[in-house]
């Protein structure tokens, strides 16, 4: 979905990160894809609850040299800026309190698939994150319960290769050793 544009905003295809930075901080989630402005709808309660719970679990388990955050953009170029649902960055980069990161400062990006973002989260974003050489990508599916698809970058082919599919919990040796039970990231329900 594209935002309603004003006369003083760039034409479609001509958006840059500079123009993006001039927009008001009104809570809208804006991303750039090759100069096209993309405005995402508000996420659902399920999406946000998983992001919050997973972020807290990752923060508890990650080594001291990393930081976990959510909703901060990764600037890949002047015409490309994406906002992962969660990201793990170098602590030195996080100490700047940035509103955006460079790809080389990011260790892991996580996308939680929503009904309105399936193709973007399953195909487009992983391809762009891989092209930017971000080492790890996780995709979380919620259609039939929570399933975590963990991917590692193949640095030669610059594509992600799935190295784990988990529906009972997150048990991984990298990007660091972790054992997070699935109920730790499952939102409350009746």
Short mmCIF file of C-alpha atoms in Angstrom, two decimals:
data_model
loop_
_atom_site.label_atom_id
_atom_site.label_comp_id
_atom_site.label_asym_id
_atom_site.label_seq_id
_atom_site.Cartn_x
_atom_site.Cartn_y
_atom_site.Cartn_z
CA UNK A 1 0.00 0.00 0.00
CA UNK A 2 1.40 3.44 -0.86
CA UNK A 3 0.78 6.53 1.18
CA UNK A 4 -1.27 9.43 -0.02
CA UNK A 5 1.32 11.86 -1.29
CA UNK A 6 1.44 15.61 -1.02
CA UNK A 7 2.54 17.90 -3.84
CA UNK A 8 5.89 18.62 -2.17
CA UNK A 9 6.82 14.92 -1.80
CA UNK A 10 8.90 13.03 -4.36
CA UNK A 11 7.20 11.31 -7.25
CA UNK A 12 6.79 7.52 -7.09
CA UNK A 13 10.15 5.91 -7.78
CA UNK A 14 12.09 9.01 -6.70
CA UNK A 15 11.93 8.61 -2.92
CA UNK A 16 15.23 8.61 -1.02
CA UNK A 17 16.12 8.09 2.61
CA UNK A 18 16.58 11.88 2.88
CA UNK A 19 12.95 12.42 1.85
CA UNK A 20 11.87 9.64 4.20
CA UNK A 21 13.65 11.40 7.08
CA UNK A 22 11.72 14.62 6.36
CA UNK A 23 8.34 12.95 6.91
CA UNK A 24 6.65 13.54 10.27
CA UNK A 25 7.12 11.01 13.06
CA UNK A 26 3.46 10.00 13.12
CA UNK A 27 3.78 6.31 13.97
CA UNK A 28 3.37 5.06 10.42
CA UNK A 29 5.68 2.28 9.28
CA UNK A 30 7.35 3.56 6.12
CA UNK A 31 9.83 1.60 4.03
CA UNK A 32 11.57 2.31 0.74
CA UNK A 33 11.94 -0.18 -2.05
CA UNK A 34 13.97 1.12 -4.97
CA UNK A 35 12.60 4.62 -4.54
CA UNK A 36 9.00 3.52 -3.96
CA UNK A 37 7.41 4.49 -0.64
CA UNK A 38 5.66 1.58 1.07
CA UNK A 39 3.38 2.20 4.05
CA UNK A 40 2.36 -0.91 5.98
CA UNK A 41 -0.92 -1.33 7.83
CA UNK A 42 -0.86 -1.51 11.63
CA UNK A 43 0.20 -4.96 12.85
CA UNK A 44 -2.20 -7.23 14.72
CA UNK A 45 -2.12 -7.97 18.42
CA UNK A 46 -0.76 -11.49 17.72
CA UNK A 47 2.07 -10.08 15.60
CA UNK A 48 3.05 -7.48 18.20
CA UNK A 49 2.79 -9.90 21.14
CA UNK A 50 5.09 -12.42 19.44
CA UNK A 51 7.56 -9.64 18.60
CA UNK A 52 7.57 -8.40 22.20
CA UNK A 53 7.92 -11.85 23.76
CA UNK A 54 10.57 -13.02 21.30
CA UNK A 55 12.51 -9.78 21.70
CA UNK A 56 12.59 -10.21 25.48
CA UNK A 57 13.66 -13.87 25.17
CA UNK A 58 16.43 -12.99 22.70
CA UNK A 59 17.65 -10.12 24.90
CA UNK A 60 17.91 -12.51 27.87
CA UNK A 61 19.96 -15.05 25.92
CA UNK A 62 22.15 -12.94 23.62
CA UNK A 63 25.83 -12.31 24.32
CA UNK A 64 26.78 -8.95 25.84
CA UNK A 65 28.21 -7.62 22.56
CA UNK A 66 24.75 -7.63 20.91
CA UNK A 67 21.50 -5.72 21.35
CA UNK A 68 17.92 -6.67 20.48
CA UNK A 69 15.39 -4.11 19.29
CA UNK A 70 12.32 -3.82 17.10
CA UNK A 71 10.93 -1.51 14.47
CA UNK A 72 14.24 0.21 13.58
CA UNK A 73 15.10 0.51 9.90
CA UNK A 74 18.01 -1.02 8.05
CA UNK A 75 19.28 1.42 5.40
CA UNK A 76 20.63 -0.59 2.49
CA UNK A 77 21.04 2.32 0.08
CA UNK A 78 19.64 5.81 -0.55
CA UNK A 79 16.58 4.26 -2.19
CA UNK A 80 16.15 1.15 -0.04
CA UNK A 81 15.20 1.09 3.66
CA UNK A 82 13.40 -1.81 5.34
CA UNK A 83 12.06 -2.21 8.87
CA UNK A 84 12.36 -5.74 10.30
CA UNK A 85 9.97 -6.74 13.06
CA UNK A 86 12.97 -7.57 15.28
CA UNK A 87 16.69 -7.17 14.79
CA UNK A 88 19.87 -8.03 16.62
CA UNK A 89 22.71 -5.58 16.15
CA UNK A 90 26.20 -4.92 17.43
CA UNK A 91 26.02 -3.24 20.84
CA UNK A 92 28.47 -0.52 19.69
CA UNK A 93 26.04 0.45 16.91
CA UNK A 94 23.07 0.37 19.30
CA UNK A 95 24.89 2.67 21.72
CA UNK A 96 24.45 5.51 19.18
CA UNK A 97 20.66 5.18 19.75
CA UNK A 98 20.11 5.26 15.98
CA UNK A 99 16.86 5.52 14.07
CA UNK A 100 18.45 3.29 11.43
CA UNK A 101 21.27 0.78 11.06
CA UNK A 102 23.63 -0.10 8.25
CA UNK A 103 23.44 -3.75 7.14
CA UNK A 104 26.98 -4.50 8.39
CA UNK A 105 25.81 -3.59 11.94
CA UNK A 106 23.02 -6.19 11.87
CA UNK A 107 23.46 -9.85 12.83
CA UNK A 108 19.87 -11.12 12.66
CA UNK A 109 16.58 -9.87 11.24
CA UNK A 110 13.21 -11.40 12.11
CA UNK A 111 9.99 -11.04 10.13
CA UNK A 112 6.66 -12.19 11.54
CA UNK A 113 4.42 -13.02 8.60
CA UNK A 114 1.08 -11.23 8.57
CA UNK A 115 -1.84 -11.77 6.24
CA UNK A 116 -1.12 -8.56 4.35
CA UNK A 117 2.63 -9.11 4.06
CA UNK A 118 3.07 -12.78 3.08
CA UNK A 119 4.90 -12.22 -0.22
CA UNK A 120 7.00 -9.40 1.17
CA UNK A 121 8.05 -11.36 4.30
CA UNK A 122 8.52 -14.73 2.58
CA UNK A 123 10.17 -13.66 -0.69
CA UNK A 124 11.10 -10.02 -1.08
CA UNK A 125 12.59 -9.09 2.29
CA UNK A 126 14.73 -12.25 2.64
CA UNK A 127 16.18 -11.66 -0.84
CA UNK A 128 17.02 -8.03 0.00
CA UNK A 129 18.46 -8.85 3.43
CA UNK A 130 20.62 -11.57 1.84
CA UNK A 131 21.79 -9.16 -0.86
CA UNK A 132 22.80 -6.81 1.98
CA UNK A 133 24.86 -9.64 3.58
CA UNK A 134 22.94 -9.83 6.87
CA UNK A 135 24.14 -13.16 8.33
CA UNK A 136 20.88 -14.54 9.80
CA UNK A 137 17.19 -14.26 8.91
CA UNK A 138 14.23 -15.78 10.76
CA UNK A 139 10.69 -15.95 9.42
CA UNK A 140 7.90 -16.67 11.88
CA UNK A 141 4.69 -18.16 10.52
CA UNK A 142 1.48 -18.09 12.57
CA UNK A 143 -1.19 -19.69 10.36
CA UNK A 144 -1.10 -23.10 12.08
CA UNK A 145 0.56 -22.25 15.37
CA UNK A 146 3.95 -20.60 15.72
CA UNK A 147 6.65 -21.98 13.43
CA UNK A 148 10.13 -20.43 13.37
CA UNK A 149 12.12 -20.81 10.15
CA UNK A 150 15.78 -20.02 10.86
CA UNK A 151 17.99 -19.19 7.87
CA UNK A 152 21.73 -18.68 7.51
CA UNK A 153 23.30 -16.65 4.71
CA UNK A 154 25.21 -18.50 2.03
CA UNK A 155 27.86 -15.78 1.50
CA UNK A 156 28.88 -17.05 -1.92
CA UNK A 157 25.39 -17.24 -3.45
CA UNK A 158 24.05 -14.41 -1.23
CA UNK A 159 20.85 -16.30 -0.46
CA UNK A 160 19.47 -17.67 2.77
CA UNK A 161 19.48 -21.39 3.43
CA UNK A 162 17.03 -22.75 6.00
CA UNK A 163 18.96 -24.52 8.75
CA UNK A 164 16.10 -25.13 11.19
CA UNK A 165 12.31 -25.25 11.26
CA UNK A 166 11.03 -25.22 14.82
CA UNK A 167 7.51 -25.58 16.19
CA UNK A 168 8.32 -26.75 19.74
CA UNK A 169 10.87 -24.12 20.68
CA UNK A 170 13.95 -22.30 19.43
CA UNK A 171 16.96 -24.56 19.89
CA UNK A 172 19.96 -23.23 17.98
CA UNK A 173 23.74 -23.05 18.18
CA UNK A 174 23.99 -19.89 16.09
CA UNK A 175 23.96 -16.93 15.87
CA UNK A 176 24.49 -17.87 19.56
CA UNK A 177 23.48 -20.85 21.64
CA UNK A 178 19.86 -20.59 22.70
CA UNK A 179 17.06 -22.76 24.00
CA UNK A 180 13.79 -20.82 24.10
CA UNK A 181 10.62 -22.86 24.75
CA UNK A 182 7.80 -22.03 22.35
CA UNK A 183 5.45 -21.13 25.20
CA UNK A 184 7.92 -18.33 26.06
CA UNK A 185 6.99 -16.54 22.81
CA UNK A 186 3.33 -17.62 22.60
CA UNK A 187 0.83 -14.87 23.46
CA UNK A 188 -1.91 -15.51 26.01
CA UNK A 189 -5.23 -16.78 24.73
CA UNK A 190 -8.47 -18.24 26.00
#
